[in-house]
Coordinates of C-alpha atoms and ligand atoms in Angstrom, one line a residue:
M255 CA 111.8 111.7 94.5
D256 CA 113.5 108.6 94.7
E257 CA 112.9 106.1 98.1
R258 CA 116.4 107.5 100.0
E259 CA 115.5 110.7 99.5
L260 CA 111.2 110.9 101.2
M261 CA 113.2 108.7 103.5
E262 CA 115.5 111.8 103.8
R263 CA 112.7 114.6 103.8
S264 CA 111.0 113.0 106.3
L265 CA 113.9 112.3 109.1
R266 CA 114.4 115.4 108.4
E267 CA 111.3 117.4 109.5
G268 CA 111.2 114.8 112.5
L269 CA 114.5 115.6 114.0
P270 CA 113.6 119.1 115.2
A271 CA 110.7 119.1 116.5
L272 CA 113.1 115.8 118.8
G273 CA 115.5 118.2 119.6
L274 CA 117.8 116.1 117.7
A275 CA 121.1 117.4 115.5
L276 CA 122.4 115.1 113.7
D277 CA 125.1 115.9 111.5
G278 CA 124.5 114.7 107.7
E279 CA 127.3 111.4 108.3
Q280 CA 124.7 110.3 111.2
I281 CA 121.4 110.9 108.8
S282 CA 123.7 109.5 105.5
R283 CA 124.3 106.1 107.9
L284 CA 120.6 106.4 108.9
L285 CA 119.5 106.1 105.9
D286 CA 122.1 103.7 104.4
F287 CA 120.5 101.6 107.1
G288 CA 117.1 102.4 106.2
Q289 CA 117.4 101.2 102.6
A290 CA 119.0 97.9 104.0
V291 CA 116.8 97.2 105.5
L292 CA 113.8 98.1 103.1
A293 CA 115.9 96.4 100.8
Q294 CA 116.4 92.9 102.5
N295 CA 112.2 92.9 103.3
R296 CA 112.0 91.6 99.5
V297 CA 113.4 89.2 100.7
M298 CA 112.5 88.7 105.6
N299 CA 109.5 90.1 106.5
L300 CA 111.2 92.1 108.8
T301 CA 108.8 94.8 108.9
A302 CA 105.3 95.6 107.6
V303 CA 105.6 99.1 106.7
T304 CA 107.4 99.6 103.4
D305 CA 106.7 103.5 102.6
P306 CA 109.6 105.1 102.7
A307 CA 108.9 108.3 104.7
D308 CA 106.2 105.9 106.9
F309 CA 109.9 103.6 107.5
A310 CA 111.5 107.5 108.8
R311 CA 108.9 108.1 110.8
L312 CA 108.1 105.6 112.7
H313 CA 111.4 103.1 112.9
L314 CA 114.2 105.3 112.4
L315 CA 112.8 109.1 114.5
D316 CA 110.7 106.7 117.2
S317 CA 113.8 105.0 117.9
L318 CA 115.9 108.2 118.1
A319 CA 112.6 110.0 120.4
L320 CA 114.3 108.1 123.4
L321 CA 118.2 110.0 123.1
P322 CA 116.4 112.7 124.5
A323 CA 114.5 110.9 127.8
A324 CA 118.6 109.0 128.4
E325 CA 121.7 109.7 128.9
L326 CA 123.6 106.6 126.9
D327 CA 126.4 108.0 126.6
G328 CA 129.5 105.4 127.1
C329 CA 126.5 103.3 128.3
S330 CA 126.2 99.7 127.5
L331 CA 122.6 99.1 126.3
L332 CA 120.8 95.8 125.0
D333 CA 118.4 95.7 122.7
V334 CA 115.4 93.0 123.0
G335 CA 113.7 91.5 120.8
T336 CA 115.9 93.7 118.0
G337 CA 114.0 92.0 115.0
A338 CA 115.4 94.1 112.3
G339 CA 117.4 96.2 114.5
F340 CA 114.7 98.8 116.4
P341 CA 115.5 101.3 118.4
G342 CA 119.2 100.4 118.6
V343 CA 120.5 100.6 115.7
P344 CA 119.5 104.1 114.8
L345 CA 120.5 104.9 118.6
K346 CA 124.5 103.7 118.5
I347 CA 124.2 105.9 114.9
A348 CA 123.3 108.6 116.7
C349 CA 125.5 108.1 120.2
P350 CA 128.5 106.7 119.1
S351 CA 129.9 105.8 122.4
L352 CA 127.0 103.7 123.1
R353 CA 128.7 100.1 123.1
L354 CA 125.4 98.3 122.0
T355 CA 124.1 94.1 122.0
L356 CA 120.8 92.7 119.4
L357 CA 119.6 90.5 120.7
D358 CA 116.6 88.9 119.2
S359 CA 115.2 84.7 119.3
T360 CA 114.8 84.8 115.0
A361 CA 118.2 83.4 114.3
K362 CA 118.3 85.3 110.0
K363 CA 117.2 88.4 111.6
I364 CA 120.5 88.2 114.1
R365 CA 122.5 86.6 111.0
W366 CA 121.3 89.4 108.9
L367 CA 122.0 92.3 111.2
A368 CA 125.8 90.4 111.3
Q369 CA 126.3 90.6 108.5
T370 CA 124.7 93.8 107.0
L371 CA 126.0 96.0 109.4
P372 CA 130.3 95.4 109.5
G373 CA 129.2 97.1 105.8
L374 CA 127.9 99.9 106.8
G375 CA 130.6 100.8 109.3
I376 CA 128.0 100.4 112.1
E377 CA 129.2 97.7 114.9
A378 CA 127.2 96.0 117.3
E379 CA 127.6 92.6 118.9
T380 CA 124.5 90.2 117.7
V381 CA 123.4 87.1 119.4
A382 CA 120.9 84.9 118.6
A383 CA 118.6 83.7 121.7
R384 CA 115.5 84.4 124.2
A385 CA 116.3 87.0 127.0
E386 CA 115.4 85.1 129.6
E387 CA 118.1 82.8 128.3
F388 CA 120.2 85.8 127.8
A389 CA 122.6 86.7 131.4
P390 CA 124.6 89.7 131.1
Q391 CA 123.8 92.8 132.1
F392 CA 124.1 96.1 131.1
D393 CA 124.1 100.2 132.1
V394 CA 120.5 100.3 129.7
V395 CA 117.5 98.0 128.3
T396 CA 115.5 98.9 125.9
S397 CA 112.6 97.0 124.2
R398 CA 109.9 98.5 121.5
A399 CA 107.2 96.6 119.8
V400 CA 107.5 92.5 121.6
A401 CA 105.4 91.8 124.5
R402 CA 102.9 93.8 127.1
L403 CA 105.4 95.5 130.0
N404 CA 103.9 93.1 133.4
L405 CA 106.0 90.5 130.5
L406 CA 108.7 92.9 128.9
C407 CA 109.2 94.2 133.0
E408 CA 110.5 90.3 133.5
L409 CA 112.3 89.7 129.8
C410 CA 114.1 93.5 130.5
Q411 CA 114.7 94.4 133.6
P412 CA 117.2 91.1 135.3
R413 CA 119.5 92.1 132.8
V414 CA 120.3 96.3 134.3
R415 CA 122.4 96.7 136.5
V416 CA 121.6 98.1 139.6
G417 CA 121.6 101.9 139.0
G418 CA 120.8 101.5 135.4
W419 CA 118.3 101.9 133.0
F420 CA 115.4 100.1 131.3
Y421 CA 113.5 102.2 128.6
A422 CA 110.6 100.4 127.0
L423 CA 108.6 102.2 123.9
K424 CA 105.9 101.5 124.0
G425 CA 102.2 103.1 121.8
P426 CA 98.9 105.4 122.8
E427 CA 98.3 102.9 125.8
G428 CA 101.9 102.9 127.7
E429 CA 100.5 104.3 130.5
Q430 CA 97.6 102.2 130.9
E431 CA 100.5 99.5 130.2
A432 CA 102.8 101.0 133.9
S433 CA 99.5 101.3 135.9
E434 CA 99.6 97.3 134.8
A435 CA 102.6 96.3 135.5
A436 CA 103.5 98.7 138.5
E437 CA 103.5 95.9 140.4
A438 CA 105.7 93.6 138.8
I439 CA 108.1 96.4 138.2
R440 CA 108.1 96.6 141.5
L441 CA 108.9 92.9 142.2
L442 CA 111.7 92.9 139.8
G443 CA 113.6 95.2 141.9
G444 CA 113.0 98.4 139.9
T445 CA 111.5 101.9 140.5
L446 CA 109.0 103.9 137.8
R447 CA 110.6 107.8 137.1
R448 CA 108.6 108.2 134.0
I449 CA 106.0 108.2 131.8
D450 CA 106.7 110.8 128.7
P451 CA 104.0 111.0 125.9
L452 CA 104.7 112.1 123.2
R453 CA 103.7 112.7 119.2
L454 CA 105.5 111.3 116.2
P455 CA 105.6 114.3 113.5
D456 CA 102.2 112.6 111.9
G457 CA 101.0 112.8 115.0
Q458 CA 100.7 109.7 116.5
R459 CA 101.1 109.0 120.0
R460 CA 104.1 106.8 122.1
T461 CA 104.7 106.7 125.3
I462 CA 108.3 106.0 126.9
I463 CA 108.8 104.4 130.3
A464 CA 111.5 105.0 132.2
V465 CA 112.6 102.3 134.9
E466 CA 115.8 102.2 137.4
Q467 CA 116.9 100.0 138.7
T468 CA 117.1 100.2 142.7
R469 CA 117.5 97.6 143.6
P470 CA 118.6 93.6 142.3
A471 CA 116.7 91.5 140.3
P472 CA 115.3 88.8 143.0
A473 CA 116.8 84.8 142.3
G474 CA 115.1 82.9 139.6
Y475 CA 114.1 86.0 137.0
P476 CA 113.0 86.1 133.9
R477 CA 111.2 82.8 134.6
P478 CA 110.7 80.1 131.6
W479 CA 108.5 82.5 128.8
G480 CA 105.5 79.5 129.7
Q481 CA 104.9 80.2 133.3
M482 CA 105.6 84.0 132.4
K483 CA 102.6 83.6 130.2
K484 CA 100.6 81.9 132.4
R485 CA 101.4 83.6 135.8
P486 CA 102.5 87.1 134.2
L487 CA 103.6 88.6 137.7
Ligands
SAH32 N1 112.1 96.0 118.3 C1 111.5 95.9 117.1 C2 110.9 94.0 117.1 C3 109.5 93.9 116.8 S1 108.6 92.6 116.7 C4 110.3 96.5 116.1 O1 110.5 97.4 117.1 O2 111.0 96.9 114.6 C5 109.1 91.5 118.3 C6 110.8 90.7 118.0 O3 111.1 90.3 119.2 C7 111.1 89.3 117.1 O4 111.6 89.7 116.0 C8 110.4 88.3 118.1 O5 111.7 87.2 117.6 C9 111.7 89.3 119.4 N2 111.5 88.4 120.6 C10 110.1 88.1 120.5 N3 110.1 87.5 122.3 C11 111.5 87.5 122.2 C12 112.4 86.5 123.5 N4 111.7 86.2 124.6 N5 113.2 86.8 123.4 C13 114.4 88.1 122.1 N6 113.5 88.1 121.3 C14 112.1 87.8 121.4

């Protein structure tokens, strides 16, 4: 089997466990995007995962795992520290009504996304900036593998409109991180609504942390990165 077939098999095997039914065109788009990331990864460091079956599980399915936990239809969504486009791009493919903004501080990753996505028929705004310095607000903010939750909350929650949601995609230690970040979440105007444990098809444990922004974040947040790191909330 070639790279695409291996990726497709692993993707199709994992979708039912997430309760997701994607159509043929969506699956084909996910595979096109996956292949584009793997091809570019030979030139630029985008991911340590190069085995196509692992790629489908750890990047495509893991990103899509947010869908059963979130109401995204028609929402504006900011993906903070998107890297090669995870989880934002798979979410947009599965939920086309989403208005997607991809943010990363590494300009060359954002440049690659901006050049590549239109050719794959994927609409997204791309922004090269640090999250601390990007002010607009969104219905939903997502982030995966960017920082520990107590720091991530400060980067993300001020970008969520009141009544909107922040979803952090975490590993097995998500629950621990959530209890460590409880005070930060509250101080930033949020209410921790759910900690959803889930398993990827290969048995890996993941956690989705759902925070509703119930009040506006206080002025002055996020602080500059140096201060955040030195004195985390
Ligand atoms: N979310 C992707 C990439 C994770 S790697 C995935 O799950 O595969 C972390 C990414 O976060 C890197 O691309 C890095 O450039 C970006 N990043 C780290 N701190 C950031 C900040 N303060 N603002 C914006 N992007 C940031």
